[in-house]
DNA sequence: CTGAAAGCGCTTACAG
DNA sequence: CTGAAAGCGCTTACAG
């Protein structure tokens, strides 16, 4: 493993000149530059990023803290991050260890910035405090454990409202929700019903966690009768697909008997047994705004404390118009 | 951001003593150790991993090069890696950038070891050469671009044979394969038919890439007639599920009219419209063996050039016994 | 344009 | 048990 000192010897210049040549500094003649690069190439030189980072105080790395890979939304989003950060000469390194420990790792690695994403709704203020103590650019994507933290916020409430409103337009009155673990969605749902003058009953909310299995189980077991909802919002992509499968197996036709809108927009939503109408943020938009904000944070430029992204409705075939209820 | 030098001042000892105290060296009295740790704690000291790595020449990091996140097999496997490496005090950092560039990143980061996984069948020998030049522990998981490279090999051929043999036991004679991009599987399939004395025809192989969409399209368009296969092996989990959906939509009953075995064992295979019988390696086994080999490589202990993992059959409901053909 | 020097934050023989 | 010194591989003012 050759170092700049050795390259210096081999090419007959000082090692500080080698450093400059390697960094394409304008303080070096083309000739020496060429000579140095040639030697470097020949001996398979690979710069030591650790040493460089230590010397410069910056790593050109962004730490990405991943919460849950089973959800394809996160997989897609991560891909987008890689893509866009590369365009700005940042490498992103990702870890799946729990946030509390991942924070330490990346702090110790002195990454230039830290991105969190996934659902931090459950995290305590304690954690937000820790994050602030870090004294490094931190950007939260998804939901922030604490307002006035730099973040890319998804306006989930707007998304849920949009779904309720679309159902209403299509003539539905009894609208339910599958999934009960995300406070903001549940609340938005209730508010939207209220504002729209639509009826609500506790059993309209099907308690369920955010996985395919739970969605499936929940909808296998729920009683369906003439007064139960004619339309449901599924709180995420996995659960909604599980729910759809369950309905199918029970012989309940979607959308003829029950309409469905799934939260989260993803290609696979279109591939469900019934192509699912969805409401969800554009993942590309999230990635682009994240990159922008992160770079601004690193350069200490002013950043809006939070950037909001509004989910959009994507009409496919899982919602039916009802004329009479 | 406090450093050991400042801690030294604050606690009235030399900084080399601080270093030792922080590393819990036995060359330091309990008393000074306590004092130092207290100060460190108080000022929120976080060790600089870059500096430490530079000084020691090891990073305690494993670089993981990810190829394709859409495939849940990879997501699951990555989780397992994180888990098992943590047990051995290694952090794994992952990147999704293309292998050629990822290699440079991790080389520059001086990670202790590099793991590749996913399908390298397509890679050139050129790449294998580059890998060898790296002069660092490299472990290939999945398929190696080059024999006698340290690797965890999946015995895909054995898996395919197992599937063919199971179909045969269940009375099938005309057995097809969906997916044509993985040389080893296609070849094993043909060999297995030959060895078993089963008929083969070119159209038994449905050309198809390894995604849900392609699997779906392929099976939507393929002609089905009295002489076409009664059973198919789907080359991976995604494609098999796409294929199943297509058959369903065409009104072809699985397994009554067509039996299906999907390659790749994953929880979601059981959640398909028809719980899928699969053949595939245990992801946990892969992870455990990978960690073992990697650690042996790092410690320069002898490592078998390749460790083989044999896929196993998981019987569910997508294969039907036929008595007469 | 080139080079000598100091420094980034740690570790680790080596003396005491 | 403690500390002074050299070193890990780089960068970056500063002189020349």
XYZ file of C-alpha atoms in Angstrom, chain A residues 23-194:
172
model
C -5.488 17.154 -5.738
C -5.019 18.804 -9.068
C -3.877 22.028 -7.508
C -3.098 24.902 -9.833
C 0.132 25.447 -7.960
C 1.797 22.604 -9.779
C 3.105 22.512 -13.332
C 1.414 20.252 -15.778
C 4.645 18.380 -16.206
C 5.178 17.422 -12.558
C 1.497 16.721 -12.240
C 1.735 14.254 -15.064
C 4.808 12.616 -13.656
C 3.276 12.209 -10.225
C 0.018 10.845 -11.535
C 1.899 8.380 -13.650
C 3.800 6.989 -10.701
C 0.639 6.908 -8.608
C -1.173 5.011 -11.298
C 1.685 2.630 -11.826
C 1.909 1.673 -8.195
C -1.827 1.507 -7.689
C -1.980 4.335 -5.219
C -5.260 4.703 -3.346
C -5.621 7.729 -1.166
C -6.268 7.105 2.488
C -9.579 8.728 3.143
C -9.098 8.479 6.881
C -5.934 10.518 6.748
C -7.440 13.003 4.387
C -10.524 13.442 6.503
C -8.456 13.827 9.598
C -6.384 16.525 7.984
C -9.207 18.411 6.344
C -11.929 17.901 8.855
C -14.366 16.752 6.250
C -15.152 13.311 4.951
C -17.424 13.822 1.959
C -19.589 11.161 3.448
C -23.181 11.315 4.433
C -24.380 8.842 7.032
C -27.734 7.327 6.342
C -29.607 5.719 9.174
C -32.015 3.161 7.981
C -34.740 1.799 10.102
C -36.551 -0.887 8.329
C -35.674 -2.468 5.060
C -38.701 -4.605 4.634
C -40.687 -1.627 3.541
C -39.938 -1.018 -0.133
C -40.487 2.690 0.286
C -37.243 2.848 2.175
C -35.360 0.764 -0.306
C -36.440 2.985 -3.165
C -35.706 6.128 -1.284
C -32.232 4.984 -0.347
C -31.490 4.333 -3.994
C -32.567 7.853 -4.814
C -30.352 9.276 -2.107
C -27.346 7.466 -3.461
C -28.048 8.745 -6.872
C -28.524 12.383 -6.044
C -25.760 12.672 -3.497
C -23.322 11.206 -5.969
C -24.168 14.033 -8.295
C -22.818 16.320 -5.622
C -19.713 14.294 -4.887
C -20.912 12.878 -1.644
C -20.778 9.234 -0.825
C -23.522 7.901 1.299
C -22.898 5.128 3.740
C -25.776 3.430 5.348
C -26.256 1.471 8.490
C -29.120 -0.549 9.776
C -28.104 -0.550 13.390
C -30.580 1.082 15.751
C -30.539 4.898 15.651
C -29.075 5.293 19.124
C -25.966 3.359 18.183
C -25.816 4.433 14.589
C -25.537 8.005 15.757
C -22.371 7.161 17.643
C -20.856 5.341 14.737
C -21.358 8.190 12.335
C -20.301 10.754 14.840
C -17.072 8.862 15.318
C -16.658 8.560 11.599
C -17.040 12.315 11.391
C -19.385 12.151 8.462
C -20.290 15.530 7.058
C -23.954 15.032 7.618
C -26.421 12.629 9.055
C -29.740 11.612 7.600
C -32.379 9.884 9.520
C -35.411 8.577 8.025
C -38.284 6.375 8.684
C -40.746 6.995 11.374
C -39.362 8.687 14.433
C -42.760 9.411 15.862
C -42.133 6.961 18.633
C -38.779 8.449 19.685
C -38.465 10.382 22.875
C -37.357 13.948 23.325
C -34.318 12.475 24.937
C -33.260 11.278 21.555
C -33.856 14.654 19.985
C -31.654 16.120 22.657
C -28.878 13.662 21.885
C -29.181 14.581 18.244
C -28.726 18.218 19.013
C -25.697 17.586 21.188
C -24.064 15.977 18.216
C -23.247 19.362 16.822
C -23.297 18.124 13.305
C -25.665 18.627 10.405
C -28.608 16.375 11.012
C -31.561 16.128 8.748
C -34.658 14.211 9.614
C -36.658 12.798 6.799
C -40.140 11.644 7.520
C -41.326 12.750 10.865
C -39.340 14.701 13.346
C -39.276 13.823 17.023
C -39.255 17.514 17.681
C -40.447 20.522 15.755
C -37.947 23.174 14.642
C -35.454 20.470 13.860
C -34.177 20.684 10.319
C -36.319 18.215 8.492
C -38.064 17.104 5.391
C -41.598 16.649 6.509
C -44.223 14.645 4.763
C -47.562 16.297 5.128
C -49.251 13.057 6.028
C -52.307 14.820 7.263
C -52.817 16.446 3.893
C -52.427 13.038 2.307
C -55.081 11.482 4.476
C -57.410 14.411 3.874
C -56.914 14.018 0.171
C -57.915 10.384 0.405
C -61.001 11.116 2.478
C -61.996 13.867 0.143
C -61.625 11.643 -2.904
C -63.748 8.947 -1.301
C -66.376 11.520 -0.545
C -66.368 12.785 -4.110
C -66.927 9.231 -5.225
C -69.999 9.079 -3.052
C -68.693 7.202 -0.018
C -69.934 8.162 3.411
C -68.722 5.464 5.779
C -64.982 5.633 5.478
C -62.645 3.561 7.618
C -58.947 3.372 8.259
C -56.763 0.294 8.475
C -53.805 0.862 10.738
C -53.730 2.567 14.058
C -50.111 3.054 14.959
C -49.400 6.361 13.279
C -50.889 9.059 15.385
C -50.801 11.743 12.729
C -52.689 9.723 10.171
C -55.353 8.595 12.582
C -55.873 12.103 13.793
C -55.994 13.585 10.305
C -58.513 10.954 9.377
C -60.804 11.829 12.235
C -60.517 15.526 11.576
C -61.191 15.080 7.901
C -64.360 13.117 8.604
C -65.507 15.759 11.015
